[in-house]
Amino acid sequence: MCGIVAYTGKQSAREVLIDGLKRLEYRGYDSSGIAILNSPPYWVRTVGKVAELEQRVWKDAPSGVVGIAHTRWATHGKPSENNAHPHIDCTGKIFLAHNGIIENHLLLRKQLSASGHTFRSETDTEVLVHLIESLYKGDLEAAVRKALLRVQGTFGLAVLHAAHPGQIIVARRGSPIVLGIGEDESFAASDASALARHTNQVVYLEDNEVARLEPGRFSITTLENRAVSRDATTLEVGPEAMERGSYPHFMLKEIFEQPEAVENALRGRVNHSEGVARLGGLESVQDRLQEARHLIIVSCGTSYYAGLFARYAFETLTDLAVETELASEFRYRKLNLRQNTVVLAISQSGETADTLAALREAKRKGALVLGLVNVVGSTIARETHAGVYSHAGIEVGVASTKSFVTQITILTLMALLMGRTRDISYEEGATILRGLERLPDQIREILKQSDAIRELARKYCNYSHFLYIGRKYQYPIALEGALKLKEIAYIHAEGYAAGEMKHGPIALIDPAFPTLAIVPEDGSYEKITSNIQEIRARDGRIIAVTTSGNTKLGTLVDDVIEVPHNHELLMPILTVVPLQLFAYHCAVLRGCDVDKPRNLAKSVTVE
Ligand code: AGP
């Protein structure tokens, strides 16, 4: 949830580090800090966005060529200068930036305090820098290795020592670190997007590995000091993927990228002649998939709602028994994981701690664990037995948009793949594939309504509460639409299965509590129309998202957003788009920071 960037080379470190931090800021943004090796070392931390740090750095930072920097999302200790990273040891020579959580920090802090170390922050991280100081005997890398052997918890970290100019030590366990190798310069970051501008030669550290970086070269060992040989790989994304271009916000850019994202998600995966999906990442486990009887989907937030959609999709297209579970609750359930159980972890970032913990638990119990992940090479992608990438491209906005749309596209393909080896006919398979291929142009049609949806948002953005309702395939979309409004516009919104409304939430309905009803003309249209009537009878205001040309709603609703027709299983991929736009425009009109909503972070690496 925090971001690290480190540099050693020939350029001015402050430029490289501040640029890197800005690219990582979407991961966490309540405070930040920088250390540059100079004589004396330069060390500054500020509260707030990276812009605050940048101002300080331009004013007084020296132009040293080695440094580390960090952007924080507070876990232990509130956002403050003292709690911001890098942290410093008692001698003022060692600087350390850390992502993750040190679980035994209280014990270590007690021991280190007893031996005379002075702590300046409330963070768990600070014990690391003092522990390294206490173990340092002239070899920084050895001290870091020894310290990490005494640590329980997770870390992605970068360490500098004033006595070792030019050298940066980085390490990882459970929190990503990627090295970037250039000509006479080396980089490290928690996310390759911070490096893409400088080099496309990257090396991903594995858990329990330590790397020593020097200008233009690196070496890797395990925590136990066994040498590791690993070549650099070429980064596939270019730096432009991290640019906003002419869009005012990344979220809007990413909403508008959805037609291409769906095209990319489908590319090479549609087999018309067989009426089936082709997913190369699942070929190695085809036999076990064939034997599968039980599917459990684990994920969080928006990815959880994609999982809820998948429950309907798999139940429609296969004979599997399907459960969707919040990853954070998975460990509390006594699920009967058998040989023929498949667990599917869905995650945009591939780093979500709860999802990772759930998949490790499922592996421990012998299930086949699959992943549907966006970030290539991420921890979840590497720890699952097999999986599929969603190919949404880098998503910077904290609110998931294109990753959700690609997730539900690919989940449909996965269900189709498994369904076609069971009881789905060629004709049914081919119909779904044709429908999938119509989606990009249909999304383009919906995006043309962005201005009209902004006007609708103007009419509704000052309401304090919203109800979102949908049935069957549209129920997860009601949940997702409500989450979007909550997280970026800070408007309280409840997503409900429309049929549940009369079991409680209807008590809330009055003219000040509008409802957004998702009512495409599908198999549950009549039933949800009755729910709309119940709301109308209580003077509730209603915005309906329905299929083009549906005039039957008439005066039953106040406002209508139309989306094109497609197969009813695929309609969620269309109906979610106006809900994203509605939330986006409400947030902008309310003056919210759309790409960096308060208290949130893009990748949630704490449980
Ligand atoms: C969605 O807009 C949120 N930012 C959040 O709910 C997110 O989907 C959740 O944290 C899961 O993240 P993941 O997909 O990276 O695992």
Coordinates of C-alpha atoms in Angstrom, one line a residue, residues 11-409:
Q11 CA 21.7 11.2 -12.6
S12 CA 20.6 13.6 -9.9
A13 CA 18.8 11.2 -7.5
R14 CA 16.2 13.7 -6.4
E15 CA 14.7 14.0 -9.9
V16 CA 14.5 10.2 -10.3
L17 CA 13.1 9.6 -6.9
I18 CA 10.4 12.3 -7.0
D19 CA 9.3 11.3 -10.4
G20 CA 9.2 7.6 -9.2
L21 CA 7.2 8.6 -6.1
K22 CA 4.6 10.5 -8.2
R23 CA 4.1 7.3 -10.3
L24 CA 3.8 5.2 -7.2
E25 CA 1.6 7.7 -5.3
Y26 CA -1.6 5.8 -6.3
R27 CA -0.4 3.1 -3.9
G28 CA -0.6 5.3 -0.8
Y29 CA -0.5 9.0 -0.2
D30 CA -0.7 10.2 3.4
S31 CA 3.0 11.1 3.8
S32 CA 6.3 10.6 2.0
G33 CA 10.0 11.0 2.5
I34 CA 13.4 10.9 0.8
A35 CA 17.1 10.3 1.8
I36 CA 19.9 11.2 -0.5
L37 CA 23.5 10.3 0.3
N38 CA 25.6 13.4 0.4
S39 CA 27.9 14.9 3.0
P40 CA 26.0 15.2 5.2
P41 CA 23.1 12.9 4.0
Y42 CA 19.9 14.7 3.1
W43 CA 16.8 13.4 4.8
V44 CA 13.3 15.0 4.6
R45 CA 9.8 13.7 5.3
T46 CA 6.5 15.5 4.9
V47 CA 2.8 14.8 5.6
G48 CA 0.3 14.8 2.7
K49 CA 0.7 14.2 -1.0
V50 CA 4.1 13.8 -2.8
A51 CA 3.7 17.4 -4.0
E52 CA 4.5 18.6 -0.4
L53 CA 7.7 16.6 -0.4
E54 CA 8.5 17.8 -3.9
Q55 CA 8.3 21.5 -2.8
R56 CA 10.8 20.8 0.0
V57 CA 13.1 18.9 -2.2
W58 CA 13.3 21.5 -5.0
K59 CA 14.0 24.1 -2.3
D60 CA 16.9 22.4 -0.4
A61 CA 17.9 19.0 -1.7
P62 CA 21.5 18.5 -2.9
S63 CA 22.1 16.8 -6.2
G64 CA 23.5 13.5 -4.9
V65 CA 23.4 10.4 -7.1
V66 CA 22.2 7.8 -4.6
G67 CA 18.9 7.8 -2.6
I68 CA 15.8 6.1 -1.5
A69 CA 12.2 7.5 -1.2
H70 CA 8.9 6.3 0.1
T71 CA 5.2 7.2 -0.1
R72 CA 3.2 5.9 2.8
W73 CA -0.3 4.6 3.7
A74 CA -0.4 4.5 7.4
T75 CA -0.9 1.2 9.3
H76 CA 1.0 1.6 12.5
G77 CA 1.0 5.2 13.7
K78 CA -0.9 8.1 12.2
P79 CA 0.4 10.0 9.2
S80 CA 3.1 12.3 10.6
E81 CA 6.6 13.4 9.8
N82 CA 8.0 11.1 12.5
N83 CA 6.1 8.1 11.2
A84 CA 7.0 8.7 7.5
H85 CA 9.8 6.8 5.9
P86 CA 12.7 6.6 5.4
H87 CA 13.5 5.8 9.0
I88 CA 17.0 6.4 10.4
D89 CA 19.2 4.6 13.0
C90 CA 20.8 6.2 16.1
T91 CA 24.0 7.0 14.3
G92 CA 22.2 8.9 11.5
K93 CA 24.0 6.9 8.9
I94 CA 21.5 4.2 8.0
F95 CA 18.2 5.0 6.1
L96 CA 15.4 2.5 5.5
A97 CA 12.1 2.5 3.6
H98 CA 9.7 -0.4 4.1
N99 CA 6.5 -1.8 2.8
G100 CA 4.7 -4.5 4.8
I101 CA 4.3 -5.3 8.4
I102 CA 6.8 -6.4 11.0
E103 CA 4.7 -8.7 13.2
N104 CA 7.2 -9.1 16.1
H105 CA 8.0 -5.4 16.3
L106 CA 6.9 -5.0 19.9
L107 CA 9.3 -7.6 21.1
L108 CA 12.2 -6.3 19.0
R109 CA 11.5 -2.8 20.1
K110 CA 11.6 -3.8 23.7
Q111 CA 14.9 -5.6 23.2
L112 CA 16.5 -2.8 21.2
S113 CA 15.3 -0.1 23.6
A114 CA 16.8 -2.1 26.4
S115 CA 20.1 -2.1 24.7
G116 CA 20.1 1.7 24.3
H117 CA 18.4 2.4 20.9
T118 CA 16.2 5.5 20.8
F119 CA 13.0 5.3 18.8
R120 CA 11.5 8.3 17.2
S121 CA 8.3 6.9 15.6
E122 CA 5.3 4.8 16.4
T123 CA 5.9 2.5 13.4
D124 CA 6.6 -1.1 13.3
T125 CA 9.2 -0.3 10.6
E126 CA 11.6 1.6 12.8
V127 CA 12.7 -1.6 14.6
L128 CA 14.3 -2.7 11.3
V129 CA 16.7 0.2 11.0
H130 CA 17.8 -0.2 14.6
L131 CA 18.2 -4.0 14.3
I132 CA 20.4 -3.5 11.2
E133 CA 22.4 -0.9 13.1
S134 CA 22.9 -3.3 16.0
L135 CA 24.1 -6.1 13.6
Y136 CA 26.3 -3.9 11.3
K137 CA 30.0 -4.8 11.4
G138 CA 31.1 -3.0 8.2
D139 CA 29.1 -5.1 5.7
L140 CA 25.6 -3.6 5.1
E141 CA 24.3 -6.4 3.1
A142 CA 25.2 -9.0 5.8
A143 CA 23.6 -6.9 8.5
V144 CA 20.4 -6.6 6.5
R145 CA 20.3 -10.3 5.9
K146 CA 20.9 -11.1 9.6
A147 CA 18.3 -8.6 10.7
L148 CA 15.7 -10.1 8.3
L149 CA 16.2 -13.6 9.7
R150 CA 15.0 -12.3 13.0
V151 CA 11.9 -10.6 11.6
Q152 CA 8.4 -12.1 11.4
G153 CA 6.1 -10.5 8.9
T154 CA 6.3 -9.1 5.5
F155 CA 8.7 -6.6 3.9
G156 CA 9.7 -5.0 0.7
L157 CA 12.5 -2.7 1.7
A158 CA 15.4 -0.5 0.6
V159 CA 18.4 0.5 2.8
L160 CA 21.2 3.0 2.5
H161 CA 24.3 3.5 4.6
A162 CA 26.4 6.7 4.5
A163 CA 29.6 4.6 4.7
H164 CA 28.6 2.7 1.5
P165 CA 28.0 5.3 -1.1
G166 CA 26.7 3.9 -4.3
Q167 CA 25.2 0.9 -2.7
I168 CA 21.6 0.1 -2.0
I169 CA 20.4 -3.1 -0.3
V170 CA 16.8 -4.2 -1.1
A171 CA 14.9 -7.3 0.1
R172 CA 11.5 -8.8 -0.2
R173 CA 9.1 -11.1 1.6
G174 CA 5.5 -10.7 0.6
S175 CA 5.8 -7.2 -0.7
P176 CA 7.1 -6.7 -4.2
I177 CA 10.4 -5.3 -5.2
V178 CA 11.6 -5.0 -8.8
L179 CA 15.1 -4.0 -9.8
G180 CA 15.7 -1.9 -12.9
I181 CA 19.1 -2.1 -14.6
G182 CA 20.4 0.7 -16.8
E183 CA 23.7 1.8 -18.2
D184 CA 25.9 2.7 -15.2
E185 CA 22.7 3.1 -13.1
S186 CA 20.4 0.9 -11.1
F187 CA 16.9 1.3 -9.8
A188 CA 14.6 -0.5 -7.4
A189 CA 10.9 0.0 -6.8
S190 CA 7.8 -1.6 -5.4
D191 CA 6.2 -1.4 -8.8
A192 CA 7.8 -1.4 -12.2
S193 CA 5.7 1.6 -13.2
A194 CA 8.2 3.8 -11.3
L195 CA 11.1 2.5 -13.4
A196 CA 9.6 2.3 -16.9
R197 CA 10.7 5.8 -17.8
H198 CA 14.4 4.9 -17.2
T199 CA 14.9 1.3 -18.3
N200 CA 13.0 -1.7 -19.6
Q201 CA 15.4 -4.3 -18.1
V202 CA 13.9 -5.5 -14.9
V203 CA 14.5 -8.3 -12.4
Y204 CA 11.7 -9.3 -10.0
L205 CA 12.9 -10.4 -6.5
E206 CA 11.4 -13.5 -5.0
D207 CA 10.4 -13.9 -1.4
N208 CA 13.3 -14.1 1.1
E209 CA 15.8 -12.7 -1.3
V210 CA 18.2 -9.8 -0.8
A211 CA 19.8 -7.8 -3.6
R212 CA 22.8 -5.5 -3.6
L213 CA 22.5 -2.7 -6.2
E214 CA 25.4 -0.7 -7.5
P215 CA 25.4 1.5 -10.6
G216 CA 24.6 -0.7 -13.6
R217 CA 24.9 -4.0 -11.7
F218 CA 23.2 -6.2 -9.1
S219 CA 23.7 -9.4 -7.2
I220 CA 21.0 -11.5 -5.5
T221 CA 21.3 -13.9 -2.5
T222 CA 18.8 -15.6 -0.3
L223 CA 18.4 -14.6 3.3
E224 CA 20.6 -17.5 4.1
N225 CA 23.3 -16.1 1.8
R226 CA 23.0 -18.6 -1.1
A227 CA 23.8 -16.9 -4.4
V228 CA 20.9 -16.6 -6.8
S229 CA 21.4 -16.2 -10.5
R230 CA 18.7 -14.4 -12.4
D231 CA 18.7 -12.6 -15.7
A232 CA 16.9 -9.3 -16.4
T233 CA 13.7 -9.6 -18.4
T234 CA 12.2 -6.9 -20.7
L235 CA 9.4 -4.9 -19.3
E236 CA 6.4 -5.0 -21.5
V237 CA 4.7 -1.8 -20.6
G238 CA 6.1 1.5 -21.8
P239 CA 6.2 4.7 -19.7
E240 CA 3.2 6.2 -21.6
A241 CA 0.9 3.7 -19.8
M242 CA 1.4 5.7 -16.7
E243 CA 0.5 9.0 -18.3
R244 CA -2.9 10.7 -18.0
G245 CA -2.7 12.2 -21.5
S246 CA -5.5 14.7 -22.1
Y247 CA -7.8 13.2 -19.5
P248 CA -8.3 15.2 -16.3
H249 CA -8.1 12.0 -14.2
F250 CA -6.7 8.5 -14.6
M251 CA -10.1 7.1 -13.7
L252 CA -11.8 8.7 -16.7
K253 CA -8.9 7.6 -18.9
E254 CA -9.3 4.1 -17.7
I255 CA -13.1 4.1 -18.1
F256 CA -12.6 5.3 -21.7
E257 CA -9.9 2.6 -22.3
Q258 CA -12.5 -0.2 -21.6
P259 CA -13.3 -1.0 -25.2
E260 CA -9.6 -1.7 -26.0
A261 CA -9.2 -3.5 -22.6
V262 CA -12.0 -5.9 -23.5
E263 CA -10.5 -6.4 -27.0
N264 CA -7.2 -7.2 -25.3
A265 CA -8.8 -9.5 -22.9
L266 CA -10.5 -11.4 -25.7
R267 CA -7.6 -11.4 -28.1
G268 CA -6.6 -14.9 -29.1
R269 CA -9.0 -16.4 -26.6
V270 CA -12.0 -16.9 -28.9
N271 CA -12.3 -20.1 -30.8
H272 CA -15.4 -19.7 -33.1
S273 CA -15.0 -23.0 -34.9
E274 CA -15.4 -24.9 -31.7
G275 CA -17.7 -22.4 -29.9
V276 CA -15.2 -22.4 -27.0
A277 CA -12.7 -20.2 -25.2
R278 CA -9.0 -20.7 -25.5
L279 CA -7.1 -19.9 -22.3
G280 CA -3.5 -21.0 -22.6
G281 CA -2.8 -20.4 -18.9
L282 CA -5.2 -23.2 -18.0
E283 CA -4.0 -25.8 -20.4
S284 CA -1.5 -27.3 -17.9
V285 CA -4.4 -28.1 -15.5
Q286 CA -7.0 -29.1 -18.0
D287 CA -7.4 -32.7 -16.6
R288 CA -8.0 -31.4 -13.1
L289 CA -10.5 -28.9 -14.4
Q290 CA -12.3 -31.7 -16.2
E291 CA -12.6 -33.5 -12.9
A292 CA -13.6 -30.4 -10.8
R293 CA -17.0 -30.5 -9.1
H294 CA -16.7 -27.6 -6.8
L295 CA -15.5 -24.0 -7.4
I296 CA -14.7 -21.5 -4.7
I297 CA -13.9 -18.0 -5.7
V298 CA -12.0 -15.7 -3.3
S299 CA -11.3 -12.0 -3.7
C300 CA -11.9 -8.6 -2.2
G301 CA -13.7 -5.4 -3.0
T302 CA -14.5 -4.9 -6.7
S303 CA -12.8 -8.2 -7.5
Y304 CA -15.2 -9.9 -5.0
Y305 CA -18.1 -8.5 -7.0
A306 CA -16.5 -9.9 -10.1
G307 CA -16.5 -13.2 -8.2
L308 CA -20.2 -12.8 -7.4
F309 CA -20.9 -12.3 -11.1
A310 CA -18.8 -15.4 -11.8
R311 CA -21.0 -17.5 -9.5
Y312 CA -24.0 -16.8 -11.8
A313 CA -21.9 -17.3 -14.9
F314 CA -20.4 -20.7 -13.8
E315 CA -23.8 -21.9 -12.6
T316 CA -25.4 -20.9 -15.9
L317 CA -22.7 -22.5 -18.1
T318 CA -21.4 -25.4 -16.0
D319 CA -22.7 -28.1 -13.5
L320 CA -20.2 -26.9 -10.9
A321 CA -21.3 -26.1 -7.3
V322 CA -20.0 -22.5 -6.9
E323 CA -19.3 -20.4 -3.8
T324 CA -18.0 -16.9 -3.8
E325 CA -16.2 -15.9 -0.6
L326 CA -14.6 -12.7 0.7
A327 CA -10.9 -13.5 0.9
S328 CA -10.8 -12.0 4.4
E329 CA -13.5 -14.4 5.6
F330 CA -12.2 -17.5 3.8
R331 CA -10.0 -18.6 6.7
Y332 CA -12.9 -18.6 9.1
R333 CA -15.0 -20.9 7.1
K334 CA -14.8 -24.7 7.4
L335 CA -14.9 -25.4 3.7
N336 CA -14.7 -28.9 2.6
L337 CA -11.8 -28.6 0.2
R338 CA -11.4 -31.8 -1.8
Q339 CA -9.3 -33.1 -4.6
N340 CA -12.0 -32.0 -7.1
T341 CA -12.3 -28.5 -5.6
V342 CA -10.9 -25.6 -7.6
V343 CA -10.2 -22.3 -5.8
L344 CA -10.0 -19.2 -8.0
A345 CA -8.4 -16.1 -6.7
I346 CA -9.3 -12.8 -8.5
S347 CA -7.2 -9.7 -8.0
Q348 CA -6.3 -6.7 -10.1
S349 CA -3.0 -6.0 -8.3
G350 CA -2.1 -9.6 -7.5
E351 CA -0.8 -8.3 -4.2
T352 CA -3.9 -8.1 -2.0
A353 CA -2.9 -9.6 1.3
D354 CA -6.3 -11.2 2.2
T355 CA -6.5 -12.9 -1.2
L356 CA -3.0 -14.1 -0.9
A357 CA -3.6 -15.5 2.5
A358 CA -6.8 -17.3 1.2
L359 CA -5.0 -18.9 -1.7
R360 CA -2.2 -20.1 0.5
E361 CA -4.7 -21.6 2.8
A362 CA -6.4 -23.3 -0.1
K363 CA -3.1 -24.7 -1.4
R364 CA -2.3 -26.0 2.0
K365 CA -5.5 -28.0 1.9
G366 CA -4.8 -29.5 -1.4
A367 CA -7.1 -27.6 -3.7
L368 CA -6.1 -26.7 -7.3
V369 CA -5.6 -22.9 -7.1
L370 CA -6.1 -20.7 -10.1
G371 CA -5.6 -17.0 -10.5
L372 CA -7.2 -14.2 -12.5
V373 CA -4.8 -11.3 -12.1
N374 CA -4.1 -8.1 -14.0
V375 CA -0.5 -7.3 -12.9
V376 CA 1.9 -9.6 -14.7
G377 CA 4.5 -11.3 -12.4
S378 CA 2.6 -10.3 -9.2
T379 CA 2.7 -12.5 -6.1
I380 CA -0.8 -14.0 -6.6
A381 CA 0.1 -14.7 -10.3
R382 CA 3.2 -16.5 -9.2
E383 CA 1.8 -18.5 -6.3
T384 CA -1.2 -20.0 -8.0
H385 CA -1.0 -23.3 -9.8
A386 CA -2.2 -21.8 -13.1
G387 CA -4.1 -18.8 -14.2
V388 CA -5.2 -16.2 -16.7
Y389 CA -4.1 -12.6 -17.0
S390 CA -6.9 -10.0 -17.5
H391 CA -4.8 -7.8 -19.8
A392 CA -6.6 -4.6 -18.7
G393 CA -3.3 -2.7 -18.8
I394 CA -1.9 -0.6 -15.9
E395 CA -4.8 0.7 -13.7
V396 CA -3.7 3.8 -11.8
G397 CA -7.0 5.2 -10.5
V398 CA -7.7 3.8 -7.0
A399 CA -11.2 2.9 -8.2
S400 CA -11.2 -0.2 -10.3
T401 CA -12.9 0.2 -13.6
K402 CA -11.3 -1.5 -16.6
S403 CA -9.9 -4.2 -14.4
F404 CA -13.5 -5.1 -13.3
V405 CA -14.8 -5.1 -16.9
T406 CA -12.0 -7.4 -18.1
Q407 CA -12.4 -9.6 -15.1
I408 CA -16.0 -10.4 -15.8
T409 CA -15.2 -10.8 -19.5

